[in-house]
Short mmCIF file of C-alpha atoms in Angstrom, two decimals:
data_model
loop_
_atom_site.label_atom_id
_atom_site.label_comp_id
_atom_site.label_asym_id
_atom_site.label_seq_id
_atom_site.Cartn_x
_atom_site.Cartn_y
_atom_site.Cartn_z
CA MET A 1 157.29 26.26 82.06
CA ARG A 2 154.96 26.50 79.10
CA PHE A 3 155.98 30.18 78.69
CA PHE A 4 159.66 29.26 78.38
CA GLY A 5 158.76 26.56 75.89
CA VAL A 6 157.01 29.16 73.75
CA VAL A 7 160.03 31.48 73.99
CA ALA A 8 162.33 28.67 72.90
CA ALA A 9 160.09 27.83 69.97
CA VAL A 10 160.00 31.45 68.84
CA ALA A 11 163.79 31.69 69.12
CA ALA A 12 164.21 28.57 67.02
CA TYR A 13 161.78 29.90 64.43
CA PHE A 14 163.21 33.38 64.09
CA GLY A 15 166.80 32.54 64.99
CA ALA A 16 168.59 33.32 68.22
CA VAL A 17 169.38 36.98 68.72
CA SER A 18 172.76 37.99 70.10
CA ALA A 19 173.20 41.07 72.27
CA GLN A 20 174.95 44.30 71.35
CA SER A 21 178.38 44.63 72.91
CA ASP A 22 179.31 47.57 75.15
CA TYR A 23 182.92 47.59 73.95
CA PRO A 24 184.17 50.47 71.77
CA LEU A 25 184.81 50.10 68.06
CA CYS A 26 188.40 49.32 67.14
CA PRO A 27 189.86 51.72 64.53
CA GLY A 28 191.59 48.80 62.85
CA ILE A 29 193.63 48.87 59.66
CA VAL A 30 194.06 51.95 57.49
CA PRO A 31 193.09 50.79 53.99
CA SER A 32 196.09 50.26 51.73
CA SER A 33 194.34 52.33 49.07
CA TYR A 34 194.63 55.35 51.39
CA THR A 35 198.34 54.83 51.97
CA THR A 36 198.96 54.85 48.23
CA ALA A 37 196.59 57.76 47.58
CA LYS A 38 198.27 60.05 50.14
CA SER A 39 201.54 59.89 48.24
CA GLN A 40 199.94 59.93 44.80
CA TYR A 41 197.60 62.85 45.56
CA PRO A 42 199.28 65.10 48.17
CA GLU A 43 196.39 67.59 48.00
CA LEU A 44 194.15 64.90 49.55
CA SER A 45 196.48 63.99 52.41
CA ASN A 46 194.72 66.05 55.11
CA ALA A 47 191.29 64.72 54.19
CA ILE A 48 192.53 61.13 54.03
CA ALA A 49 194.25 61.53 57.40
CA LYS A 50 190.97 62.60 59.02
CA VAL A 51 188.84 59.77 57.63
CA SER A 52 191.59 57.24 58.41
CA LYS A 53 191.11 57.85 62.14
CA ASN A 54 187.73 56.12 61.97
CA GLN A 55 187.01 52.44 61.92
CA ILE A 56 186.58 51.24 58.35
CA ALA A 57 185.37 47.67 58.07
CA THR A 58 187.83 45.02 56.96
CA TRP A 59 186.63 42.76 54.16
CA TRP A 60 187.28 39.04 54.55
CA THR A 61 186.97 38.30 50.86
CA ASP A 62 188.46 35.75 48.52
CA ASN A 63 188.75 38.57 45.98
CA ASN A 64 191.80 39.65 47.99
CA PRO A 65 194.71 37.18 47.91
CA SER A 66 196.10 38.56 51.20
CA TYR A 67 192.84 38.42 53.17
CA TYR A 68 194.24 36.00 55.77
CA THR A 69 197.30 38.05 56.70
CA GLU A 70 195.23 41.25 56.76
CA MET A 71 192.84 39.66 59.25
CA GLN A 72 195.76 38.60 61.44
CA LYS A 73 197.01 42.18 61.36
CA LEU A 74 193.55 43.52 62.27
CA LEU A 75 193.16 41.20 65.23
CA ASN A 76 196.63 42.13 66.48
CA LEU A 77 195.66 45.82 66.37
CA CYS A 78 192.33 45.31 68.16
CA ASN A 79 192.55 44.09 71.73
CA GLU A 80 189.90 41.85 73.24
CA THR A 81 187.96 44.78 74.67
CA SER A 82 187.48 46.58 71.36
CA ILE A 83 185.32 45.55 68.43
CA PRO A 84 186.52 45.06 64.86
CA THR A 85 183.99 45.01 62.04
CA VAL A 86 184.47 42.26 59.48
CA ILE A 87 182.55 41.89 56.24
CA VAL A 88 182.29 38.32 55.01
CA TYR A 89 182.25 38.36 51.21
CA GLY A 90 183.15 35.06 49.64
CA LEU A 91 180.14 33.26 48.22
CA PRO A 92 180.92 31.21 45.13
CA ASN A 93 179.82 33.19 42.05
CA LYS A 94 179.00 36.25 44.16
CA ASP A 95 177.69 39.46 42.58
CA CYS A 96 176.06 37.28 39.94
CA SER A 97 173.85 40.10 38.64
CA ALA A 98 176.26 43.03 38.18
CA GLY A 99 179.48 41.04 37.80
CA GLU A 100 181.71 43.85 39.13
CA SER A 101 183.06 41.88 42.13
CA ASN A 102 182.59 38.26 41.10
CA LYS A 103 186.19 37.10 41.17
CA GLY A 104 187.52 34.90 43.94
CA SER A 105 188.91 31.52 44.86
CA ASN A 106 185.79 29.96 46.41
CA THR A 107 184.25 27.73 43.78
CA ASP A 108 181.76 25.60 45.73
CA ALA A 109 180.14 25.07 49.13
CA THR A 110 183.12 23.12 50.46
CA THR A 111 185.69 25.82 49.74
CA TYR A 112 183.29 28.51 50.98
CA LEU A 113 182.62 26.87 54.34
CA LYS A 114 186.34 26.33 54.89
CA PHE A 115 186.84 30.02 54.08
CA VAL A 116 184.27 30.94 56.77
CA LYS A 117 185.62 28.44 59.30
CA ASP A 118 189.13 29.89 58.89
CA LEU A 119 187.74 33.29 59.91
CA ALA A 120 185.90 31.88 62.92
CA ASP A 121 189.08 30.14 64.08
CA LEU A 122 191.10 33.36 63.82
CA VAL A 123 188.54 35.45 65.73
CA GLY A 124 187.89 32.88 68.44
CA THR A 125 185.62 34.18 71.20
CA ARG A 126 186.57 37.85 71.10
CA PRO A 127 183.94 40.55 70.42
CA VAL A 128 183.35 41.16 66.73
CA ILE A 129 180.77 42.58 64.35
CA TYR A 130 180.14 40.43 61.29
CA ILE A 131 178.40 41.77 58.19
CA MET A 132 177.24 38.82 56.13
CA GLU A 133 177.58 38.73 52.33
CA PRO A 134 176.59 42.14 50.89
CA ASP A 135 173.90 41.93 48.19
CA ALA A 136 173.41 38.17 48.52
CA PHE A 137 170.09 38.22 50.40
CA GLY A 138 168.65 40.94 48.18
CA LEU A 139 169.72 39.03 45.07
CA HIS A 140 167.99 35.95 46.47
CA ILE A 141 164.77 37.98 46.45
CA ASP A 142 165.34 39.51 43.02
CA SER A 143 167.54 37.37 40.84
CA PRO A 144 167.28 33.75 39.70
CA CYS A 145 171.09 33.59 39.53
CA ALA A 146 171.30 33.84 43.34
CA LYS A 147 169.07 30.81 43.74
CA THR A 148 170.98 28.92 41.05
CA ASN A 149 174.22 29.57 42.92
CA GLY A 150 172.78 28.60 46.31
CA TYR A 151 173.35 31.89 48.10
CA LEU A 152 170.82 31.31 50.88
CA ASP A 153 171.79 27.67 51.46
CA ASN A 154 175.46 28.58 51.76
CA MET A 155 174.72 31.36 54.24
CA MET A 156 172.50 29.06 56.30
CA SER A 157 175.49 26.75 56.72
CA ALA A 158 178.04 29.52 57.27
CA ILE A 159 176.34 31.64 59.95
CA PRO A 160 176.48 28.99 62.72
CA LEU A 161 180.22 28.61 62.10
CA LEU A 162 180.69 32.28 62.98
CA THR A 163 178.33 32.58 65.94
CA ASN A 164 177.57 29.27 67.65
CA ASP A 165 180.90 29.12 69.50
CA ASN A 166 181.30 32.86 69.99
CA ALA A 167 178.76 34.52 72.26
CA ASN A 168 180.56 37.84 71.67
CA ALA A 169 179.86 37.88 67.95
CA SER A 170 177.13 40.19 66.64
CA LEU A 171 176.16 39.16 63.12
CA TYR A 172 174.10 41.28 60.74
CA VAL A 173 172.95 39.99 57.36
CA ASP A 174 173.16 42.58 54.61
CA ILE A 175 169.87 43.29 52.84
CA GLY A 176 169.62 45.87 50.08
CA TYR A 177 167.15 48.69 50.73
CA TRP A 178 165.39 47.97 47.43
CA ALA A 179 164.13 44.67 48.87
CA PHE A 180 161.67 46.68 50.99
CA ASN A 181 160.18 48.87 48.24
CA THR A 182 156.72 47.25 48.26
CA THR A 183 154.55 45.38 50.73
CA GLU A 184 154.85 42.25 48.62
CA ARG A 185 158.64 42.44 48.64
CA VAL A 186 158.74 43.01 52.40
CA GLN A 187 156.77 39.80 52.78
CA MET A 188 159.24 38.00 50.51
CA VAL A 189 162.06 39.22 52.73
CA ALA A 190 160.27 37.94 55.84
CA GLU A 191 159.74 34.49 54.34
CA ALA A 192 163.33 34.21 53.15
CA TRP A 193 164.55 35.40 56.55
CA LYS A 194 162.60 32.69 58.34
CA GLN A 195 164.25 30.16 56.06
CA LEU A 196 167.71 31.64 56.69
CA VAL A 197 167.47 31.38 60.49
CA SER A 198 165.36 28.21 60.59
CA LYS A 199 168.32 26.20 61.92
CA GLY A 200 168.58 28.45 64.96
CA ALA A 201 171.50 30.58 63.82
CA SER A 202 172.41 33.44 66.15
CA VAL A 203 171.73 36.65 64.21
CA ARG A 204 171.55 40.14 65.71
CA GLY A 205 169.77 41.73 62.75
CA ILE A 206 170.45 43.25 59.35
CA ALA A 207 172.89 45.67 57.74
CA LEU A 208 171.39 48.39 55.56
CA ASP A 209 172.83 50.68 52.88
CA THR A 210 176.07 48.73 52.49
CA SER A 211 178.18 50.52 49.87
CA ASN A 212 175.17 52.68 49.02
CA TYR A 213 173.95 56.24 49.48
CA ARG A 214 170.49 56.23 51.09
CA LYS A 215 169.97 58.67 53.96
CA ASN A 216 169.72 57.57 57.57
CA ASP A 217 166.06 58.51 57.98
CA GLU A 218 165.08 56.29 55.08
CA MET A 219 167.15 53.40 56.45
CA ILE A 220 165.64 53.73 59.92
CA ASP A 221 162.17 53.45 58.35
CA THR A 222 163.40 50.41 56.42
CA CYS A 223 164.67 48.80 59.62
CA GLN A 224 161.26 49.34 61.18
CA LYS A 225 159.59 47.65 58.20
CA PHE A 226 161.86 44.65 58.63
CA VAL A 227 161.23 44.28 62.36
CA THR A 228 157.48 44.76 61.95
CA SER A 229 157.27 42.18 59.16
CA LEU A 230 158.74 39.52 61.46
CA LYS A 231 156.34 40.38 64.29
CA THR A 232 159.16 40.55 66.81
CA SER A 233 161.04 43.38 68.48
CA ASP A 234 164.25 41.41 68.96
CA TYR A 235 166.16 42.37 65.84
CA ARG A 236 168.29 45.47 65.32
CA CYS A 237 170.01 47.13 62.37
CA VAL A 238 173.28 48.79 61.46
CA ILE A 239 173.57 51.43 58.73
CA ASP A 240 176.51 52.08 56.44
CA THR A 241 176.99 55.84 56.64
CA SER A 242 180.25 55.98 54.68
CA ARG A 243 178.74 57.84 51.69
CA ASN A 244 175.15 58.73 52.58
CA TYR A 245 175.36 62.19 54.20
CA LEU A 246 173.18 63.93 51.59
CA GLY A 247 171.59 60.94 49.90
CA PRO A 248 171.31 60.43 46.13
CA LYS A 249 169.58 62.79 43.75
CA GLU A 250 165.83 62.50 44.30
CA GLY A 251 164.18 59.82 42.23
CA THR A 252 167.37 58.00 41.30
CA ALA A 253 168.95 54.80 42.54
CA GLU A 254 172.39 54.72 40.94
CA TRP A 255 174.68 52.36 42.86
CA CYS A 256 177.91 52.76 40.91
CA ASN A 257 180.25 55.64 41.90
CA ASN A 258 177.31 57.98 42.40
CA ARG A 259 178.47 61.57 41.90
CA TYR A 260 176.09 62.70 44.68
CA ALA A 261 177.91 60.65 47.33
CA ALA A 262 178.94 62.50 50.50
CA ILE A 263 181.04 61.15 53.37
CA GLY A 264 178.66 60.52 56.24
CA ILE A 265 178.55 60.41 60.03
CA PRO A 266 181.63 58.60 61.40
CA PRO A 267 181.19 55.12 62.93
CA THR A 268 179.55 55.13 66.35
CA ASN A 269 177.05 53.33 68.56
CA ASN A 270 175.57 56.71 69.49
CA THR A 271 172.72 56.50 66.98
CA ALA A 272 169.93 58.11 69.05
CA ASN A 273 167.60 55.30 67.96
CA ASP A 274 166.90 52.06 69.80
CA LEU A 275 166.50 50.13 66.55
CA ILE A 276 169.93 51.07 65.25
CA ASP A 277 172.93 49.51 66.99
CA TYR A 278 175.63 51.26 64.97
CA PHE A 279 176.45 53.65 62.21
CA LEU A 280 179.36 51.96 60.44
CA TRP A 281 181.63 52.57 57.48
CA LEU A 282 181.34 49.34 55.53
CA LYS A 283 182.55 50.87 52.28
CA THR A 284 185.87 52.69 52.23
CA PRO A 285 185.05 56.26 51.13
CA GLY A 286 186.83 56.88 47.86
CA GLU A 287 187.25 53.28 46.76
CA SER A 288 185.63 52.64 43.40
CA ASP A 289 182.50 50.55 42.87
CA GLY A 290 183.78 49.58 39.43
CA THR A 291 184.26 51.06 35.99
CA CYS A 292 180.57 52.02 35.79
CA SER A 293 180.70 51.90 32.01
CA GLY A 294 178.35 49.02 31.26
CA GLY A 295 174.69 48.95 30.36
CA GLY A 296 172.10 50.22 32.81
CA ILE A 297 174.43 52.83 34.33
CA SER A 298 172.81 56.26 34.65
CA SER A 299 174.20 59.76 34.22
CA ASP A 300 174.49 59.96 38.03
CA ALA A 301 177.49 57.62 37.87
CA LEU A 302 181.04 58.84 37.43
CA LYS A 303 181.90 56.91 34.28
CA ASN A 304 185.09 55.03 33.44
CA GLY A 305 186.34 54.79 37.00
CA PRO A 306 189.04 52.38 38.16
CA ALA A 307 188.25 48.76 38.96
CA ALA A 308 186.19 47.96 42.06
CA GLY A 309 188.20 48.50 45.24
CA GLN A 310 190.76 50.86 43.70
CA PHE A 311 191.09 54.44 44.96
CA TYR A 312 189.14 56.92 42.83
CA GLU A 313 190.53 60.42 43.33
CA LYS A 314 187.67 62.21 41.59
CA ALA A 315 185.01 60.40 43.65
CA PHE A 316 186.82 60.96 46.95
CA SER A 317 187.31 64.67 46.27
CA LEU A 318 183.63 65.18 45.53
CA MET A 319 182.30 63.17 48.49
CA TRP A 320 184.70 64.92 50.88
CA ASP A 321 183.64 68.39 49.72
CA ARG A 322 179.94 67.49 50.11
CA GLY A 323 180.27 65.50 53.31
CA PHE A 324 180.16 65.54 57.10
CA TYR A 325 183.61 66.97 57.82
CA VAL A 326 183.32 70.00 55.57
CA ASP A 327 179.70 70.62 56.58
CA LYS A 328 180.60 70.56 60.29
CA LYS A 329 183.67 72.77 59.72
CA LEU A 330 185.99 69.92 60.69
CA GLY A 331 187.96 70.07 57.47
CA ASP A 332 188.58 72.29 54.44
CA LYS A 333 187.21 71.74 50.97
CA ILE A 334 189.51 70.23 48.39
CA GLY A 335 187.64 72.19 45.72
CA ARG A 336 189.10 70.42 42.72
CA TYR A 337 185.88 69.33 40.99
CA THR A 338 182.35 70.54 40.50
CA LEU A 339 179.48 68.07 40.60
CA ASP A 340 179.47 67.76 36.82
CA VAL A 341 183.27 67.35 36.94
CA ASP A 342 183.75 69.44 33.81
CA GLN A 343 185.54 72.34 35.52
CA VAL A 344 188.86 72.06 37.30
CA ASN A 345 189.42 74.51 40.14
CA GLU A 346 192.62 75.46 41.92
CA GLY A 347 192.75 75.84 45.68
CA GLY A 348 188.97 75.83 45.93
CA LYS A 349 188.67 78.97 43.73
CA THR A 350 188.16 79.38 40.04
CA SER A 351 191.46 79.78 38.15
CA TRP A 352 191.22 83.30 36.70
CA VAL A 353 194.48 82.73 34.84
CA ALA A 354 192.83 79.89 32.97
CA ILE A 355 189.79 82.04 32.25
CA GLY A 356 192.07 84.86 31.01
CA VAL A 357 193.89 82.51 28.66
CA VAL A 358 190.62 81.19 27.26
CA ALA A 359 189.30 84.75 26.80
CA ALA A 360 192.51 85.87 25.06
CA VAL A 361 192.35 82.93 22.68
CA CYS A 362 188.72 83.75 21.88
CA ILE A 363 189.60 87.42 21.17
CA LEU A 364 192.47 86.42 18.89
CA LEU A 365 190.21 84.06 17.01
CA VAL A 366 187.57 86.77 16.55
CA VAL A 367 190.08 89.43 15.44
CA GLY A 368 191.82 86.97 13.14
CA GLY A 369 188.49 85.97 11.66
CA VAL A 370 187.51 89.59 10.98
CA MET A 371 190.85 90.38 9.32
CA PHE A 372 190.70 87.24 7.23
CA LYS A 373 187.17 88.07 6.10
CA ARG A 374 188.15 91.63 5.12
CA ARG A 375 191.12 90.43 3.08
CA TYR A 376 188.97 87.78 1.48
CA ASP A 377 186.22 90.30 0.64
CA ALA A 378 188.78 92.74 -0.84
CA LYS A 379 190.27 90.02 -2.99
CA GLN A 380 186.85 88.95 -4.15
CA GLY A 381 186.00 92.58 -4.97
CA ARG A 382 189.11 92.96 -7.16
CA SER A 383 188.31 89.72 -8.90
CA ARG A 384 184.73 90.79 -9.64
CA ALA A 385 185.95 94.17 -10.99
CA ALA A 386 188.42 92.47 -13.32
CA ASN A 387 185.72 90.15 -14.56
CA ARG A 388 183.41 93.08 -15.32
CA GLN A 389 186.24 94.75 -17.32
CA VAL A 390 186.75 91.59 -19.38
CA ASP A 391 183.02 91.32 -20.00
CA ALA A 392 182.87 94.97 -21.17
CA GLU A 393 185.77 94.48 -23.56
CA ALA A 394 184.20 91.31 -24.93
CA ALA A 395 180.98 93.14 -25.68
CA VAL A 396 182.67 95.56 -28.15
CA ARG A 397 185.02 93.12 -29.93
CA LYS A 398 184.53 92.17 -33.50
CA PRO A 399 183.85 88.55 -34.17
CA TYR A 400 187.28 87.85 -35.67
CA LEU A 401 189.04 89.42 -32.68
CA SER A 402 187.39 86.78 -30.52
CA LEU A 403 189.21 83.91 -32.34
#
């Protein structure tokens, strides 16, 4: 009996851990941004059709005025033996550091908890994957504004609403990879985690690389750091593979519309690693991270993009060409842009017509310049000769003839 008492105490301290479901992922809703993009950019239609066959997480966010009806539509599409993935993103004053996604109707703890309870009531007891509040936990580690706005306290109250009455819910708290960069920071994560689950919330583990670009190998190592720091083997991780196929340029950490993005491995529970429950697409490939034009944005970002959540044709084209489908010969390159996006191609090949036009213009400019210079030199020569004649005549004039 003492053994079971110890187990119960550990569960209360670390938080109860839900099991992974054996049900398949539900494809769910095709993002509305894709529907619009297929008609606006016909050359992307084949690529968009392929990625649309995969599950792309649905965001339950107060940034979207139609979030409730979209969730109803999702749950109607997914039967009770398939798993939708839902990202909860509604903290009051969210994204307090970057400010790219900080709009929304939740203004305080009361409106936020009602927002979460509405989701729990819609889902009921069906199987579901919840991803909890991207960036919030990492900002709690890094940024005073997260503490000021009560991110951790609000999540502590919200998680039980989603999981206590639904044994089929698997909840993963998003933690940014940067929170594990040093031993000291890993320890800070562990302490904050113990606080988060101190009320016995049922949490399966953490979500890594949400809306980011870090490669799977790095994220698996990060998951191991997390589990080791808590001195328990109960927790698991999911990885957002939507844009991480090749990883970012070495030594950089640009988060905003990174030009090195590449569409990654499609969503699956076949991860070949016991620590990783799923590869998921938490970010819709091709949807913008924001305008990326503010301070602190590096040259790795595609500048002056559309607002966060809007389809970004240039970004999608690049990440498709560099990604999983093209690499595995499951789709053709679009070939419209190079990595530095300063050269437009046609049909995946350089436009020789365009090159010919540019060359012809250059030749005309050179020939015109040479002819102009010759005419100018000839004119100048005649002028100098006339001046010498005047000077010679002046030299032999009498003084009175000069009056």
